[in-house]
């Protein structure tokens, strides 16, 4: 039986952290254990958790998760679960390669042949959204997402909200059939969010994401009472327990765990099943690199309530780097009419270009999100 022998980490631009896991019989698996802006912290957590896994069976994934999550007494949160997620992804990659099957084959098998993908437009401060939507449509996308607003105070002026509505209207006019998601990014406080959701309701958005921060998720139930736009959230929630109250309380239409933050592939699949029991849709968060995206797709192909996948091709964070550069088989992420076709190779289905990874790791990165302040100097949500 293959045993875990070696952990190697690669901090690569634009803002990612890759993990190469090697077994005593020479199998290799890749994972992406990163929390954006906290790569060094997660790397330290991977080393600490990994030291307990040396000599552990490389294919007893549930046991490894239990060890990483429960045996350490302190649990959860973005750092520890992101570290565990990347390790868990690499173990699935190894297990799939050992058995010669894609990961979804070990999670019940495929229940779809392809999954829709959407792309980001407009950047941090979205402008010229009509033109950007036209470009996305020319690339075959049927759905886009954009940030909703600039920085906002607790109580702010309505012209900032009207600007958001204008940018949505510009997309509708430029590409009438384009489905639109608007990410409030937790930037909007509840009073302004209530108003903006109401103003956007007539545009039949695909969803509004993080209308308020997840720490204020009690508000979702109120939003659901007063508007008809689907509400999505979940990129800053971790493990089944992080979604339990959200699902039982209601008010959320789409949950968006991140397979590199929530606990990994099996944890994401379990969260999808929990959501399914509440008739809640599933759309994995993924503004990350190619390994995380491959891990997401493995979950999508075996989760009935998954309906669309985020991905980072063309995203504003990537600036000069592309997820395809890190792959030897980039063709698997060449979308056809806005869909990703079923991945068929063993494990995660991605062939990592290790030479390029090593070259880029020598360069590294020091990515942190921008710090925003409002006109009076107060820190604003980014
Ligand atoms: Mg988001």
Coordinates of C-alpha atoms and ligand atoms in Angstrom, one line a residue:
X1 CA 0.0 0.0 0.0
X2 CA 1.3 3.4 -1.0
X3 CA 2.4 5.5 2.0
X4 CA 2.9 9.3 2.0
X5 CA 6.6 10.1 1.9
X6 CA 7.2 13.7 0.9
X7 CA 5.6 17.1 0.7
X8 CA 6.9 19.8 -1.6
X9 CA 5.4 23.3 -1.8
X10 CA 5.7 25.8 -4.7
X11 CA 4.6 29.4 -4.3
X12 CA 3.9 30.5 -7.8
X13 CA 2.6 33.7 -9.4
X14 CA 0.1 35.2 -9.7
X15 CA -0.9 34.3 -6.1
X16 CA -1.0 30.5 -5.8
X17 CA 0.6 27.7 -3.7
X18 CA 0.9 24.2 -5.2
X19 CA 1.7 21.0 -3.3
X20 CA 3.4 17.9 -4.7
X21 CA 2.8 14.8 -2.7
X22 CA 5.0 11.8 -3.3
X23 CA 4.5 8.2 -2.0
X24 CA 7.1 5.6 -1.0
X25 CA 6.3 3.7 -4.2
X26 CA 6.8 6.7 -6.5
X27 CA 3.2 7.9 -7.0
X28 CA 2.7 11.7 -7.3
X29 CA -0.3 13.8 -6.6
X30 CA -0.9 17.6 -6.8
X31 CA -3.0 19.8 -4.7
X32 CA -3.6 23.6 -4.3
X33 CA -3.6 24.5 -0.6
X34 CA -3.9 28.3 -0.6
X35 CA -5.8 31.0 1.0
X36 CA -5.5 34.1 -1.1
X37 CA -3.1 36.6 0.5
X38 CA -2.0 34.1 3.1
X39 CA 0.1 31.7 1.1
X40 CA 3.0 31.6 3.6
X41 CA 0.7 31.0 6.5
X42 CA -1.0 28.1 4.7
X43 CA 2.4 26.7 3.7
X44 CA 3.4 26.6 7.4
X45 CA 0.1 24.8 8.2
X46 CA 0.7 22.3 5.4
X47 CA 4.2 21.5 6.8
X48 CA 2.8 21.1 10.3
X49 CA -0.2 18.9 9.2
X50 CA 2.0 17.1 6.7
X51 CA 4.5 16.0 9.3
X52 CA 1.8 14.0 11.0
X53 CA 0.9 12.3 7.7
X54 CA 4.4 11.0 6.8
X55 CA 4.0 7.2 6.6
X56 CA 0.1 7.4 6.5
X57 CA -1.7 5.4 3.8
X58 CA -1.9 7.7 0.7
X59 CA -5.3 6.3 -0.2
X60 CA -7.2 6.4 3.2
X61 CA -8.4 9.9 2.6
X62 CA -11.3 10.0 5.1
X63 CA -8.9 8.9 7.9
X64 CA -6.4 11.6 6.8
X65 CA -9.1 14.3 6.9
X66 CA -10.2 13.1 10.3
X67 CA -6.6 13.3 11.5
X68 CA -6.1 16.8 10.1
X69 CA -9.4 18.1 11.2
X70 CA -10.4 16.4 14.4
X71 CA -7.2 15.1 15.9
X72 CA -5.6 18.5 16.3
X73 CA -8.2 19.8 18.8
X74 CA -8.3 23.3 17.2
X75 CA -10.1 23.1 13.9
X76 CA -11.6 25.0 11.1
X77 CA -11.0 28.4 9.7
X78 CA -9.4 29.5 6.4
X79 CA -5.8 28.6 7.2
X80 CA -6.2 25.0 8.6
X81 CA -8.9 23.9 6.2
X82 CA -7.1 25.4 3.2
X83 CA -4.0 23.4 4.2
X84 CA -6.1 20.2 4.7
X85 CA -7.9 20.9 1.4
X86 CA -4.7 20.9 -0.7
X87 CA -3.3 17.8 1.0
X88 CA -6.7 16.0 0.5
X89 CA -6.8 17.0 -3.2
X90 CA -3.3 15.6 -3.7
X91 CA -4.4 12.3 -2.0
X92 CA -7.3 12.0 -4.4
X93 CA -5.0 12.6 -7.3
X94 CA -2.7 9.8 -6.1
X95 CA -5.7 7.5 -5.5
X96 CA -7.1 8.1 -8.9
X97 CA -3.8 7.5 -10.6
X98 CA -3.2 4.3 -8.6
X99 CA -6.6 3.0 -9.7
X100 CA -6.5 4.4 -13.2
X101 CA -9.8 6.4 -12.8
X102 CA -10.9 10.1 -12.5
X103 CA -11.8 11.2 -9.0
X104 CA -15.5 11.4 -9.7
X105 CA -15.5 7.6 -10.5
X106 CA -14.7 7.1 -6.8
X107 CA -17.5 9.4 -5.7
X108 CA -20.4 7.7 -7.3
X109 CA -19.5 8.3 -11.0
X110 CA -20.5 11.0 -13.4
X111 CA -24.0 12.4 -13.4
X112 CA -23.4 14.9 -16.3
X113 CA -21.3 15.1 -19.5
X114 CA -20.2 18.7 -19.1
X115 CA -20.6 21.7 -16.8
X116 CA -21.1 25.3 -17.7
X117 CA -18.4 27.8 -16.8
X118 CA -18.5 31.6 -16.4
X119 CA -15.9 34.2 -16.5
X120 CA -15.2 37.4 -14.6
X121 CA -15.5 40.8 -16.3
X122 CA -14.7 44.3 -15.3
X123 CA -12.0 44.0 -12.6
X124 CA -12.1 45.3 -9.1
X125 CA -13.8 48.5 -10.0
X126 CA -16.0 47.4 -12.9
X127 CA -16.3 49.7 -15.9
X128 CA -17.0 49.2 -19.6
X129 CA -19.0 46.1 -18.8
X130 CA -20.9 46.1 -22.1
X131 CA -17.7 45.8 -24.1
X132 CA -16.3 43.2 -21.7
X133 CA -19.5 41.1 -22.0
X134 CA -19.3 41.3 -25.8
X135 CA -15.7 39.9 -25.6
X136 CA -16.9 37.1 -23.2
X137 CA -19.8 36.3 -25.6
X138 CA -17.3 36.1 -28.5
X139 CA -15.3 33.5 -26.4
X140 CA -18.5 31.4 -26.1
X141 CA -19.5 32.3 -22.6
X142 CA -23.2 32.4 -21.8
X143 CA -22.7 33.7 -18.3
X144 CA -20.4 36.4 -16.6
X145 CA -19.8 37.7 -13.2
X146 CA -18.7 41.2 -12.1
X147 CA -18.0 43.0 -8.9
X148 CA -21.0 45.1 -7.9
X149 CA -19.8 48.3 -6.4
X150 CA -16.8 50.4 -5.5
X151 CA -16.1 50.7 -1.7
X152 CA -19.2 51.7 0.2
X153 CA -19.8 53.1 3.7
X154 CA -22.3 51.7 6.0
X155 CA -24.7 54.4 4.7
X156 CA -23.6 55.8 1.4
X157 CA -25.0 57.8 -1.5
X158 CA -27.4 56.2 -4.0
X159 CA -25.5 57.3 -7.0
X160 CA -23.0 54.5 -6.3
X161 CA -25.9 52.0 -6.4
X162 CA -27.3 53.6 -9.6
X163 CA -23.8 53.1 -11.2
X164 CA -24.1 49.4 -10.4
X165 CA -27.5 49.2 -12.1
X166 CA -26.2 51.1 -15.1
X167 CA -23.3 48.5 -15.5
X168 CA -25.8 45.6 -15.4
X169 CA -28.0 47.4 -17.9
X170 CA -25.0 48.0 -20.2
X171 CA -24.4 44.2 -20.3
X172 CA -28.1 43.5 -21.0
X173 CA -28.0 46.0 -23.9
X174 CA -24.7 44.8 -25.3
X175 CA -25.4 41.0 -25.1
X176 CA -29.2 40.5 -24.4
X177 CA -29.0 36.8 -23.7
X178 CA -26.0 37.0 -21.3
X179 CA -26.7 35.7 -17.8
X180 CA -25.2 37.9 -15.2
X181 CA -24.0 37.4 -11.6
X182 CA -23.1 40.4 -9.4
X183 CA -20.7 39.8 -6.6
X184 CA -21.2 42.3 -3.8
X185 CA -18.0 40.8 -2.4
X186 CA -19.1 41.5 1.2
X187 CA -18.4 45.2 0.4
X188 CA -22.0 46.3 1.0
X189 CA -23.4 46.8 4.4
X190 CA -26.9 45.5 5.1
X191 CA -28.9 48.7 4.7
X192 CA -27.3 49.5 1.3
X193 CA -27.5 45.9 0.3
X194 CA -31.2 45.8 0.9
X195 CA -31.7 48.8 -1.4
X196 CA -29.3 47.5 -4.1
X197 CA -30.8 44.1 -4.2
X198 CA -34.2 45.7 -4.7
X199 CA -32.9 48.0 -7.5
X200 CA -31.4 45.0 -9.3
X201 CA -34.4 42.7 -8.9
X202 CA -35.9 43.6 -12.3
X203 CA -32.8 42.5 -14.2
X204 CA -33.3 38.8 -13.6
X205 CA -29.7 38.2 -12.5
X206 CA -28.4 34.7 -12.3
X207 CA -27.4 35.4 -8.7
X208 CA -26.2 38.0 -6.3
X209 CA -23.1 36.8 -4.4
X210 CA -22.1 37.7 -0.8
X211 CA -24.8 40.4 -0.5
X212 CA -23.3 41.0 3.0
X213 CA -20.4 39.3 4.7
X214 CA -21.0 35.8 5.8
X215 CA -20.7 36.9 9.5
X216 CA -23.9 38.7 8.9
X217 CA -25.6 35.8 7.1
X218 CA -28.7 36.1 9.3
X219 CA -29.7 38.9 6.9
X220 CA -30.1 36.5 4.0
X221 CA -33.4 35.4 5.3
X222 CA -34.6 39.0 5.2
X223 CA -33.3 39.5 1.7
X224 CA -35.1 36.4 0.5
X225 CA -38.4 37.7 1.9
X226 CA -38.2 41.0 -0.1
X227 CA -36.6 40.1 -3.4
X228 CA -36.7 37.3 -6.0
X229 CA -33.0 37.2 -7.1
X230 CA -31.2 34.1 -6.1
X231 CA -28.7 34.7 -3.3
X232 CA -25.3 32.9 -3.4
X233 CA -22.6 32.7 -0.7
X234 CA -20.1 30.4 0.9
X235 CA -16.5 31.1 -0.3
X236 CA -15.7 32.1 3.3
X237 CA -17.4 29.2 5.0
X238 CA -15.5 26.0 5.8
X239 CA -16.5 22.4 6.3
X240 CA -20.0 20.9 6.6
X241 CA -20.4 22.7 9.9
X242 CA -19.8 26.0 8.3
X243 CA -22.8 25.4 6.1
X244 CA -25.1 23.7 8.6
X245 CA -26.9 26.8 10.0
X246 CA -27.0 28.6 6.7
X247 CA -28.9 25.7 5.2
X248 CA -31.2 25.1 8.1
X249 CA -31.9 28.8 8.5
X250 CA -32.8 29.3 4.8
X251 CA -32.6 32.4 2.6
X252 CA -29.7 31.1 0.5
X253 CA -30.4 29.7 -3.0
X254 CA -26.8 28.8 -4.1
X255 CA -23.9 27.8 -1.9
X256 CA -20.4 28.4 -3.1
X257 CA -17.8 26.5 -1.1
X258 CA -14.2 26.7 -2.3
X259 CA -12.6 23.3 -2.8
X260 CA -9.3 24.7 -1.7
X261 CA -10.7 26.2 1.5
X262 CA -13.7 24.1 2.6
X263 CA -11.8 20.9 3.5
X264 CA -11.2 19.4 0.0
X265 CA -12.9 17.3 -2.6
X266 CA -14.8 14.9 -0.4
X267 CA -15.8 17.7 2.0
X268 CA -17.2 19.7 -0.9
X269 CA -19.1 16.7 -2.2
X270 CA -20.6 16.2 1.3
X271 CA -21.6 19.9 1.4
X272 CA -23.2 19.5 -2.0
X273 CA -25.3 16.6 -0.7
X274 CA -26.3 18.6 2.4
X275 CA -27.5 21.4 0.1
X276 CA -29.3 19.1 -2.2
X277 CA -31.5 18.0 0.7
X278 CA -32.5 21.6 1.1
X279 CA -33.1 22.1 -2.6
X280 CA -30.2 24.5 -2.7
X281 CA -28.0 24.8 -5.8
X282 CA -24.2 24.4 -5.8
X283 CA -21.6 26.5 -7.6
X284 CA -18.0 26.1 -6.4
X285 CA -16.0 29.2 -5.9
X286 CA -12.7 29.1 -7.8
X287 CA -10.7 32.2 -8.7
X288 CA -7.5 30.0 -8.2
X289 CA -5.2 28.0 -10.3
X290 CA -5.5 24.9 -12.5
X291 CA -5.2 22.2 -9.8
X292 CA -8.0 23.8 -7.7
X293 CA -10.1 24.1 -10.8
X294 CA -9.6 20.4 -11.8
X295 CA -10.5 19.5 -8.2
X296 CA -13.7 21.6 -8.5
X297 CA -14.6 19.9 -11.8
X298 CA -14.2 16.5 -10.3
X299 CA -16.9 17.4 -7.7
X300 CA -19.1 19.1 -10.3
X301 CA -19.3 16.0 -12.5
X302 CA -20.7 13.9 -9.7
X303 CA -22.9 16.5 -7.9
X304 CA -26.4 16.8 -9.3
X305 CA -27.1 20.3 -7.9
X306 CA -23.9 21.8 -9.4
X307 CA -25.0 24.1 -12.2
X308 CA -22.1 26.3 -13.1
X309 CA -18.4 26.6 -12.3
X310 CA -16.3 29.7 -11.6
X311 CA -12.8 29.7 -13.2
X312 CA -10.0 32.2 -13.4
X313 CA -9.2 32.5 -17.2
X314 CA -9.1 36.2 -17.9
X315 CA -9.7 37.2 -14.2
X316 CA -8.2 40.5 -13.0
X317 CA -6.1 38.9 -10.3
X318 CA -4.0 36.8 -12.8
X319 CA -2.4 39.9 -14.5
X320 CA 0.2 38.5 -16.9
X321 CA -0.1 34.8 -15.7
X322 CA -2.4 32.2 -16.9
X323 CA -3.6 28.9 -15.4
X324 CA -3.0 27.1 -18.7
X325 CA 0.7 27.8 -18.6
X326 CA 1.1 25.5 -15.6
X327 CA -0.4 22.5 -17.5
X328 CA 0.8 20.0 -20.0
X329 CA -2.7 19.3 -21.1
X330 CA -4.3 22.8 -21.3
X331 CA -6.8 21.5 -23.9
X332 CA -9.0 20.1 -21.1
X333 CA -9.7 23.7 -20.1
X334 CA -10.6 24.9 -23.7
X335 CA -14.3 25.5 -23.2
X336 CA -16.8 24.6 -25.9
X337 CA -19.7 27.0 -26.1
X338 CA -19.2 28.0 -22.5
X339 CA -19.0 24.5 -21.2
X340 CA -16.2 22.3 -19.8
X341 CA -16.4 18.8 -21.2
X342 CA -16.0 15.8 -18.8
X343 CA -12.4 15.2 -17.7
X344 CA -11.4 11.6 -18.4
X345 CA -7.8 11.2 -17.2
X346 CA -7.0 9.5 -13.9
X347 CA -6.9 11.4 -10.7
X348 CA -7.6 15.1 -11.0
X349 CA -7.2 14.9 -14.7
X350 CA -4.6 17.6 -15.0
X351 CA -1.0 17.1 -16.0
X352 CA 1.1 19.6 -14.2
X353 CA 4.1 21.1 -16.0
X354 CA 6.5 20.6 -13.2
X355 CA 9.5 22.3 -14.9
X356 CA 7.4 25.5 -15.3
X357 CA 6.2 25.2 -11.7
X358 CA 9.8 25.0 -10.5
X359 CA 10.8 27.9 -12.7
X360 CA 7.9 30.1 -11.5
X361 CA 8.4 29.0 -7.8
X362 CA 11.9 30.5 -8.0
X363 CA 10.2 33.8 -8.8
X364 CA 7.5 33.3 -6.2
X365 CA 5.0 36.0 -5.3
X366 CA 4.0 38.3 -2.4
X367 CA 0.3 38.8 -3.3
X368 CA -2.0 40.6 -0.8
X369 CA -5.3 42.0 -1.6
X370 CA -5.5 45.8 -1.8
X371 CA -6.3 47.8 1.2
X372 CA -9.2 50.1 0.6
X373 CA -10.1 53.2 2.5
X374 CA -13.1 55.5 2.1
X375 CA -12.8 59.3 1.6
X376 CA -12.7 59.9 5.4
X377 CA -9.9 57.4 5.8
X378 CA -11.8 54.6 7.3
X379 CA -10.9 51.1 6.2
X380 CA -13.5 49.8 3.7
X381 CA -14.2 46.2 2.8
X382 CA -12.5 44.9 -0.3
Ligands
LIG1 MG1 -17.0 36.2 -4.4

